[in-house]
C-alpha positions as semicolon CSV with decimal commas, in nm:
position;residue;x (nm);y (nm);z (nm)
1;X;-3,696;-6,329;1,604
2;X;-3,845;-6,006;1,754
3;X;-3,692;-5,640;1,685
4;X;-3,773;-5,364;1,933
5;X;-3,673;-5,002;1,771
6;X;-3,679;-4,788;2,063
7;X;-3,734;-4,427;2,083
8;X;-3,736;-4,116;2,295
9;X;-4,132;-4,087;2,194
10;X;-4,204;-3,821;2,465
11;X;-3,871;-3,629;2,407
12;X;-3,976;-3,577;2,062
13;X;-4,310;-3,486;2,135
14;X;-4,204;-3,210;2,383
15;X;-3,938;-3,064;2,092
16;X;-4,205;-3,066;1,813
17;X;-4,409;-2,867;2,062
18;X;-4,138;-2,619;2,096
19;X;-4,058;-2,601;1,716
20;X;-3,902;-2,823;1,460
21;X;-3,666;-2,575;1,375
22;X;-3,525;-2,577;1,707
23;X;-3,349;-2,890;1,624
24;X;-3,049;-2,796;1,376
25;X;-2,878;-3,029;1,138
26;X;-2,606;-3,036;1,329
27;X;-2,788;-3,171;1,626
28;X;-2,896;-3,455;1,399
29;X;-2,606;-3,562;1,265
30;X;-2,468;-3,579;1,633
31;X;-2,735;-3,877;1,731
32;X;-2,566;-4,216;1,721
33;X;-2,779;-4,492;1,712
34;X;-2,602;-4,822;1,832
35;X;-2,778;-5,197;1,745
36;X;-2,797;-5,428;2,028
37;X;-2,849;-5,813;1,980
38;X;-2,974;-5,965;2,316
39;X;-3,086;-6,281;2,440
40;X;-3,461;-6,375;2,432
41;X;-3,490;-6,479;2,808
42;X;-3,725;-6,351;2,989
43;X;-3,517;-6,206;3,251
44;X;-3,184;-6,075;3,016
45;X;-3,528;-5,915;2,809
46;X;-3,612;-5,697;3,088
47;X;-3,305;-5,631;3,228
48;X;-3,190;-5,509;2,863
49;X;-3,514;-5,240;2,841
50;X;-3,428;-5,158;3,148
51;X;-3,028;-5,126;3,108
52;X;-3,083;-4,927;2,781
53;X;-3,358;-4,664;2,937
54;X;-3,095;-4,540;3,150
55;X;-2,787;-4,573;2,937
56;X;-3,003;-4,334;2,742
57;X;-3,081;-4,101;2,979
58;X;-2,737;-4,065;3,084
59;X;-2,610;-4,035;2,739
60;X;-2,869;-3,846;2,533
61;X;-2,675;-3,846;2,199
62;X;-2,702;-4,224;2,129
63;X;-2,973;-4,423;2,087
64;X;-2,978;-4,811;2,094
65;X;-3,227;-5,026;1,894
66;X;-3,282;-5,355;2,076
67;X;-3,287;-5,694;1,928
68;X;-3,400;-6,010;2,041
69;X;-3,260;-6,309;1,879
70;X;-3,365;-6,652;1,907
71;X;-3,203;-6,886;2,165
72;X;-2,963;-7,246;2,116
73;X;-2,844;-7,384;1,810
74;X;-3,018;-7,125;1,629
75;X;-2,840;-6,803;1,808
76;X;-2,501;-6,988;1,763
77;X;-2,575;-7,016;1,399
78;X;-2,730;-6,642;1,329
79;X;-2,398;-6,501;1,540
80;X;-2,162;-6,716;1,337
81;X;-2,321;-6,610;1,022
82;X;-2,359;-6,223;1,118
83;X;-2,034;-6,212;1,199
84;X;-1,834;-6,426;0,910
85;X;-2,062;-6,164;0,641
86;X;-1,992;-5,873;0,836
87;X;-2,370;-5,827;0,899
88;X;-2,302;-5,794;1,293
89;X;-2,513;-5,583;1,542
90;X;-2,248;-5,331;1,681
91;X;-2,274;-5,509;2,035
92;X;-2,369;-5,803;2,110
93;X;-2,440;-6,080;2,365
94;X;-2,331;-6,427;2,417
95;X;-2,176;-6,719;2,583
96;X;-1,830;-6,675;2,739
97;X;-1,571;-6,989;2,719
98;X;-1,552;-7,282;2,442
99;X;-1,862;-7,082;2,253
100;X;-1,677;-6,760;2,277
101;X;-1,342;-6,953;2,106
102;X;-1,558;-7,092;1,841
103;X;-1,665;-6,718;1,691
104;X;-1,284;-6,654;1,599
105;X;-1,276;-6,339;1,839
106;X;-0,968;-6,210;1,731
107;X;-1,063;-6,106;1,419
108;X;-1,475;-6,062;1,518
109;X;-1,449;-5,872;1,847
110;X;-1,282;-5,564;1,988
111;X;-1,011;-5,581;2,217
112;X;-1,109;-5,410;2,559
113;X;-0,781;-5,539;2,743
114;X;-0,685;-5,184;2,830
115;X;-1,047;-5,043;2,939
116;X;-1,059;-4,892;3,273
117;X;-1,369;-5,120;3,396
118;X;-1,156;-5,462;3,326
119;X;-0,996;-5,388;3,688
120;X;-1,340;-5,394;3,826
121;X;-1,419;-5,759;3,675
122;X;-1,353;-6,086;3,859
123;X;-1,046;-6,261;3,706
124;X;-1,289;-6,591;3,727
125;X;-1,487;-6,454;3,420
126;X;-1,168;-6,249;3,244
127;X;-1,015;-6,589;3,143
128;X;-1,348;-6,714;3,003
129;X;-1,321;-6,407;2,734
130;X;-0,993;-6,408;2,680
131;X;-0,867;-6,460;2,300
132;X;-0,589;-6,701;2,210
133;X;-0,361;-6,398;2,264
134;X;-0,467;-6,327;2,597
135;X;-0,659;-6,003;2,509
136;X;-0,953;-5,962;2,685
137;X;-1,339;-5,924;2,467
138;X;-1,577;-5,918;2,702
139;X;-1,779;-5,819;2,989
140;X;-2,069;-5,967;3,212
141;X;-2,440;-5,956;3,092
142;X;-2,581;-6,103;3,405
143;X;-2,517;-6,310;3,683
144;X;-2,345;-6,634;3,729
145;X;-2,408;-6,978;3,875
146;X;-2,244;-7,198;4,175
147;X;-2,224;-7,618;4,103
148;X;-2,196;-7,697;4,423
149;X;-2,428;-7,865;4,702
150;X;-2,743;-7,701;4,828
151;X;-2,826;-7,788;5,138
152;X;-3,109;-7,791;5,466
153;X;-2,967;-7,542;5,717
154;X;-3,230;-7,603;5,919
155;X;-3,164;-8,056;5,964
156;X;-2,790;-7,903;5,983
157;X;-2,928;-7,734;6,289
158;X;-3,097;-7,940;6,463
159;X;-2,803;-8,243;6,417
160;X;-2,558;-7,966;6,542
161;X;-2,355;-8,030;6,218
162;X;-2,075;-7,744;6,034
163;X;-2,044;-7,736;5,679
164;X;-1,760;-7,928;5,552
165;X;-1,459;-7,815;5,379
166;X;-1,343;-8,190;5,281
167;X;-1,459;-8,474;5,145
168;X;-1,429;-8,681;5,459
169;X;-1,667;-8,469;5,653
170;X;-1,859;-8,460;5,413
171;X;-1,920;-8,804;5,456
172;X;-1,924;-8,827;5,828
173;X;-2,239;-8,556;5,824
174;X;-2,423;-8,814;5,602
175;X;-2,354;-9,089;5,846
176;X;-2,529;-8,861;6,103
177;X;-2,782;-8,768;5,886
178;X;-2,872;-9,120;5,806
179;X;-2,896;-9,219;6,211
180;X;-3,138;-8,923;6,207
181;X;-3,384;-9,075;5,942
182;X;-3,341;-8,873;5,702
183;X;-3,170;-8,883;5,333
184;X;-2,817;-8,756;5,344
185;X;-2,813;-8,720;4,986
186;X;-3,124;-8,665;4,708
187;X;-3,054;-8,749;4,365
188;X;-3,289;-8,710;4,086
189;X;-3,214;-8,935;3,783
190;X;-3,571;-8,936;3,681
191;X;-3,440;-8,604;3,512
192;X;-3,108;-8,745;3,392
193;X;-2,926;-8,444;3,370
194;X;-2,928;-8,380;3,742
195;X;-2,717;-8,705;3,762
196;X;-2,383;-8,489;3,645
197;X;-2,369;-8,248;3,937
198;X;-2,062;-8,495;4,149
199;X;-1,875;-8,429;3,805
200;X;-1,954;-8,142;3,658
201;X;-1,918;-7,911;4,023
202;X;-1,594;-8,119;4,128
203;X;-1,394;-7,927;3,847
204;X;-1,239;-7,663;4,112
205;X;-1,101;-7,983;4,247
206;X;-0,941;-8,112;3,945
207;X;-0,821;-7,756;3,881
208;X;-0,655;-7,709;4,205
209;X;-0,448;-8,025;4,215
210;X;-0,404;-7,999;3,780
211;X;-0,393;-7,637;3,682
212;X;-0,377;-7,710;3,327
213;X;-0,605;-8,002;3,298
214;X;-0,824;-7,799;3,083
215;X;-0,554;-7,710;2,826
216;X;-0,449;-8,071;2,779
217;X;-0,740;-8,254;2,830
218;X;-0,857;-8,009;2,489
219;X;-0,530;-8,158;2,318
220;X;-0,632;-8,518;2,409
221;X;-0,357;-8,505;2,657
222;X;-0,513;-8,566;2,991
223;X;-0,803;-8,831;2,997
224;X;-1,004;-8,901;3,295
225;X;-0,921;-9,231;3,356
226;X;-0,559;-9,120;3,369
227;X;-0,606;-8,813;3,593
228;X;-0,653;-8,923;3,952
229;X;-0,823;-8,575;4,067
230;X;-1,037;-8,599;3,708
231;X;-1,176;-8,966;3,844
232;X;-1,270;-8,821;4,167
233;X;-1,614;-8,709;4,089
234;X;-1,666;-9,050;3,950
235;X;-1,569;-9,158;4,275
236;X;-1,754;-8,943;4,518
237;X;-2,058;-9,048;4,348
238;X;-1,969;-9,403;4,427
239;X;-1,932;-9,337;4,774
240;X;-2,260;-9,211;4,818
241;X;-2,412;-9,475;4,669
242;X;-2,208;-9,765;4,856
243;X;-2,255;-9,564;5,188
244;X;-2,659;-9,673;5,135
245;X;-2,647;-9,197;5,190
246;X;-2,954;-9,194;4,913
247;X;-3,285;-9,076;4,864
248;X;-3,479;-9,429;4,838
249;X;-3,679;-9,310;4,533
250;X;-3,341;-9,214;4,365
251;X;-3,370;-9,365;4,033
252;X;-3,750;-9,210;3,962
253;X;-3,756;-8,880;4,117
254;X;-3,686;-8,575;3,948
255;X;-3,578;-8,213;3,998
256;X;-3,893;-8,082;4,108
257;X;-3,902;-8,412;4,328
258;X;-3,568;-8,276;4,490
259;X;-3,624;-7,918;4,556
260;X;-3,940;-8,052;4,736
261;X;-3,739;-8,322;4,980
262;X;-3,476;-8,027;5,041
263;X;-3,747;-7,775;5,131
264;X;-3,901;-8,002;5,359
265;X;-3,603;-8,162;5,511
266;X;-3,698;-8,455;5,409
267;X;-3,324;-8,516;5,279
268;X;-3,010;-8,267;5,380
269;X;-2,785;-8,218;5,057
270;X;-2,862;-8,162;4,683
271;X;-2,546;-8,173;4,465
272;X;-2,758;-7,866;4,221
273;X;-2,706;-7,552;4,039
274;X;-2,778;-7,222;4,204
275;X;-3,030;-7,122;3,988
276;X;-3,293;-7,412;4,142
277;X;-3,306;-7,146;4,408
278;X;-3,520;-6,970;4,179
279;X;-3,791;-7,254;4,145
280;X;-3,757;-7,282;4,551
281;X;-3,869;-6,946;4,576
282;X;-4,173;-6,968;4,362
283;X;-4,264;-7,337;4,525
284;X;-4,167;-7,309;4,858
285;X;-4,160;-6,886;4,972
286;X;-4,160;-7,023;5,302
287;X;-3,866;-7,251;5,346
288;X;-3,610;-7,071;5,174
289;X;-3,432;-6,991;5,443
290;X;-3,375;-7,311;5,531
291;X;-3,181;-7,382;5,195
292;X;-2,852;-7,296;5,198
293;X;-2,520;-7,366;4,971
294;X;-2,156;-7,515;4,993
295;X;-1,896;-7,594;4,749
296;X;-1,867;-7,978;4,663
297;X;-1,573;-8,026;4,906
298;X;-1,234;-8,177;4,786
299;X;-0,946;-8,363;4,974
300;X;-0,754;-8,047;5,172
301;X;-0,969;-7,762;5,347
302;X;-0,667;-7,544;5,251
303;X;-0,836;-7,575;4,890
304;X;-1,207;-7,529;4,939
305;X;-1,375;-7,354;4,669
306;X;-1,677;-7,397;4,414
307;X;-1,717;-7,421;4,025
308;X;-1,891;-7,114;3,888
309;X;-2,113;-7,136;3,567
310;X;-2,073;-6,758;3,396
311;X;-2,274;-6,544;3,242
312;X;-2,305;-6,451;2,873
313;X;-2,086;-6,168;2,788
314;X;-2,113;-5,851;2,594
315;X;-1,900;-5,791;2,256
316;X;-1,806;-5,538;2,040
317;X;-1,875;-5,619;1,668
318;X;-1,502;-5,565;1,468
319;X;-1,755;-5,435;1,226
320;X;-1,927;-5,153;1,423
321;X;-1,873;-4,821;1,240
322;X;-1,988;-4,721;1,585
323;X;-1,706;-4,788;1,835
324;X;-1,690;-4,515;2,057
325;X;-2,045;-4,516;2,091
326;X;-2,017;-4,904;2,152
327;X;-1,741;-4,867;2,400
328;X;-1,967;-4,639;2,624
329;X;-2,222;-4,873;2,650
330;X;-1,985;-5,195;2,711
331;X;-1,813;-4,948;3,018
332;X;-2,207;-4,828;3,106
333;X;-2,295;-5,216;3,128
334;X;-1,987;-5,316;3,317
335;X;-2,065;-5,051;3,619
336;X;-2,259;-5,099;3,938
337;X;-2,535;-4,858;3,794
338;X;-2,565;-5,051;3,416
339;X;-2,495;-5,402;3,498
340;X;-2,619;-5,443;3,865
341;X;-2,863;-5,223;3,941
342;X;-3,105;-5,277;3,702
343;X;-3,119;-5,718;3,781
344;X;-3,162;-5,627;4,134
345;X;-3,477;-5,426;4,075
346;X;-3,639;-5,644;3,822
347;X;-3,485;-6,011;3,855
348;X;-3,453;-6,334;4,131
349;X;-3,118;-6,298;4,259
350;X;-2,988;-6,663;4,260
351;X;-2,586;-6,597;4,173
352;X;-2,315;-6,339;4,212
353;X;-2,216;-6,062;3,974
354;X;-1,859;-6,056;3,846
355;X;-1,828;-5,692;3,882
356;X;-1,642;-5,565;4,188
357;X;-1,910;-5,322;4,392
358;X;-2,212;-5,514;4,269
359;X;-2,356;-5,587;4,563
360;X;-2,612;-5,813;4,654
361;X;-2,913;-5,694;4,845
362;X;-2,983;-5,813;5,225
363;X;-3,292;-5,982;5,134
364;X;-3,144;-6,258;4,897
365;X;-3,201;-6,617;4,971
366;X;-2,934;-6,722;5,183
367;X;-2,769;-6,994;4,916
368;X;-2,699;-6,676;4,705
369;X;-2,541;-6,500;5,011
370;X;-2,339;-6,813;5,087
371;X;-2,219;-6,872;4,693
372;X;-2,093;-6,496;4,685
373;X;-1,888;-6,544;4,957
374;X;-1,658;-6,817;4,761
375;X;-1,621;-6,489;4,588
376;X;-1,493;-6,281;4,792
377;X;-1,140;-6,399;4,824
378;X;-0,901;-6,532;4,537
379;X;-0,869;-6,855;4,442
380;X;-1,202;-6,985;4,598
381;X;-1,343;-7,000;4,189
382;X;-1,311;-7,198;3,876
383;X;-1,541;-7,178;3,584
384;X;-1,674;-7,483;3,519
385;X;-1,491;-7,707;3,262
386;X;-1,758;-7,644;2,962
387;X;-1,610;-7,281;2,969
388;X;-1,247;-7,380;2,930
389;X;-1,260;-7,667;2,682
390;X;-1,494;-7,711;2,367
391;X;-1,524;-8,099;2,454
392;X;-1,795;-8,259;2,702
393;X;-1,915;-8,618;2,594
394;X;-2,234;-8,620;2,547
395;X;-2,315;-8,940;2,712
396;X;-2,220;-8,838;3,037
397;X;-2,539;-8,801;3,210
398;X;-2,620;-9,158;3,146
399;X;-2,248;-9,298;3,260
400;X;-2,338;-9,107;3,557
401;X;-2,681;-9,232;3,659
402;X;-2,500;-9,593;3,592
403;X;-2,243;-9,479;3,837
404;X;-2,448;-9,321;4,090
405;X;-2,685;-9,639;4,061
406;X;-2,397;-9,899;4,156
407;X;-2,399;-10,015;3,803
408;X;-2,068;-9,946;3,680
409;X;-1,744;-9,822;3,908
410;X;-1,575;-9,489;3,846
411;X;-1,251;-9,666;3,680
412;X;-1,517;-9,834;3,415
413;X;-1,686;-9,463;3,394
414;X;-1,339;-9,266;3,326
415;X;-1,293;-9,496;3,074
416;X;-1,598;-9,535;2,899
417;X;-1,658;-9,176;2,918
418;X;-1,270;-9,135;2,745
419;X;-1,391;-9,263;2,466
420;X;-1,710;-9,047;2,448
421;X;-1,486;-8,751;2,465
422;X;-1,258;-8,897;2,199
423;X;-1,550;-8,940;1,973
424;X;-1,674;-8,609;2,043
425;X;-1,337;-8,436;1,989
426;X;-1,281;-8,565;1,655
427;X;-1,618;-8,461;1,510
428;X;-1,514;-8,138;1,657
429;X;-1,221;-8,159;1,439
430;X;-0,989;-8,086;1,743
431;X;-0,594;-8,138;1,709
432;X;-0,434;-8,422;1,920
433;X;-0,750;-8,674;1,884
């Protein structure tokens, strides 16, 4: 763990040269200082220097010490601690969703429902800081994430193809694709992980035809082999694979592997996260253009939108002798000028931000450009399911790579994948199980 005390060094300097006893006691005693716990990334680190530098200068009687905690298991144990014991920076950052539920934030975290700024956040992240009784905890620290498809614009081009809003054309650009020579689809089970993507970035789709599929499935109420729009991403992935629409190397190749065939054009669509954009741009400057994005389409074009992966979030410690100090930082880092402005200059842009006026610059890839307009209207966003429910199996990445290998068939996968969730849920301790 690495603390940062920070400083107006120069400030100082310049009032010591124009006499100590300039500075009265009552000047003193009007400094706050505020403790912020931040993440250890290296792009949240300078974005939080940089954040805190000019919350400063705009609000000369508090300063903010900055703390970098660890990452993983060990941040989700040092937050759980600091907070049970009281021990809490005054703000603090971390995950939004199931995380965010698990740190009791009723009794650990300041209500903000009634803040001016909430009106300015996307409702998309709201319900992924919401407490049990609907007040609202949290704001953005960073940018989020589209599941979705990443795709050559550039093949689409030259086949004369349109991005499809179902399922169905989907599948009818792959058959061109294929008469083309080229891959319709790349997967990447070399890195396992990648495997997920037809589930994980289908959940808009569940959402839209179950609304509370979340909520139950939590309760042990809705199972996927039970829940027709749950089994579809099962399903899609099937499709693919009987439609002969894969990469031949499928079963070796890995991420890196992927990004490369997309960049190329050597295959058209990547079921990926947004943030691979990122890696594009340091491989492949050159053909990032040609990469573009879509939402994994569903059944209806009526429905079309794409599964969002938030941000962290910043809290207010219940245990901040500091709060109106606190609260102007929370408002400073939910504006254009404290929560946008300072990514933009520093950071890759490869998502969104949630806060309404943050926006992107001209020069972004064009997947980012193409994820933030799924923002731009209602409805056209769902967090992904990891941010509404506590429960995710942890064998799925391997009942996918079966599935999207022609081993086993989705009904097999919802099933066996049931009872990985069931297993998982009760060492959670969850009600309903």
């Amino acid at each position: 763990m690495q603390k940062t005390n920070r400083r107006h060094a120069i400030a100082g300097f310049a009032a010591g040269l124009m006499g100590f006893t300039a500075l009265s006691g009552a000047a003193f005693a009007q400094q706050t200082t505020l403790s912020l716990f931040a993440p250890n990334d290296q792009a949240a680190v300078a974005y939080t220097e940089a954040m805190v530098t000019a919350f400063e200068a705009a609000n000369p009687d508090i300063n903010v010490e900055i703390e970098v905690g660890p990452g993983g298991t060990e941040r989700d144990n040092m937050v759980k601690s600091r907070l049970a014991t009281g021990t809490m920076n005054d703000v603090f950052v971390y995950n939004a969703g199931s995380l965010f539920q698990a740190i009791n934030p009723l009794q650990t975290t300041v209500d903000l429902t009634n803040e001016p700024y909430m009106s300015t956040i996307l409702g998309s992240f709201k319900q992924t800081v919401a407490a049990s009784d609907g007040t609202l905890r949290g704001v953005p620290y960073g940018q989020a994430m589209g599941g979705g498809i990443l795709y050559n614009k550039k093949v689409y081009e030259e086949l004369g193809l349109s991005v499809p809003m179902t399922w169905a054309e989907f599948m009818a650009n792959n058959a061109k694709i294929k008469d083309a020579g080229k891959a319709p689809v790349i997967q990447t089970f070399g890195d396992t992980w990648t495997s997920q993507l037809f589930i994980l970035a289908d959940f808009f789709n569940v959402q839209a035809k179950n609304p509370q599929f979340a909520e139950m499935y939590t309760r042990g109420e809705a199972k996927y082999a039970d829940t027709p729009a749950a089994m579809g991403g099962f399903q899609k992935q099937a499709d693919i694979f009987n439609a002969g629409d894969l990469n031949e190397d499928f079963g070796a190749a890995t991420l890196n592997d992927g990004l490369r065939m997309l960049a190329m054009g050597e295959g058209a669509h990547y079921p990926m996260l947004t943030f691979a954009v990122g890696t594009i741009a340091q491989d492949y400057p050159d053909q990032l253009k040609d990469v573009g994005f879509f939402a994994l389409p569903g059944d209806d074009a009526a429905v079309n939108g794409t599964t969002v992966w938030m941000p962290t979030a910043l809290y207010i410690s219940a245990s901040s002798p500091n709060l109106e100090a606190a609260k102007k930082l929370v408002a400073f880092v939910a504006s254009k000028e404290g929560g946008c402005d300072p990514w933009v200059k520093l950071n890759a842009i490869t998502g969104p931000f949630l806060i309404q006026g943050c926006e992107l610059p001209a020069d972004v890839p064009p997947a980012v450009t193409d994820l933030q307009t799924y923002f731009t209207a209602d409805g056209r966003t769902a967090p992904a399911l990891e941010f509404l429910s506590p429960v995710k199996g942890p064998s799925l990445e391997n009942i996918t790579v079966e599935v999207g290998s022609g081993i086993r068939t989705p009904k097999d996968a919802a099933a066996l994948y049931d009872e990985d969730v069931r297993k998982q849920a009760q060492q959670l301790g969850l009600p309903g199980w």
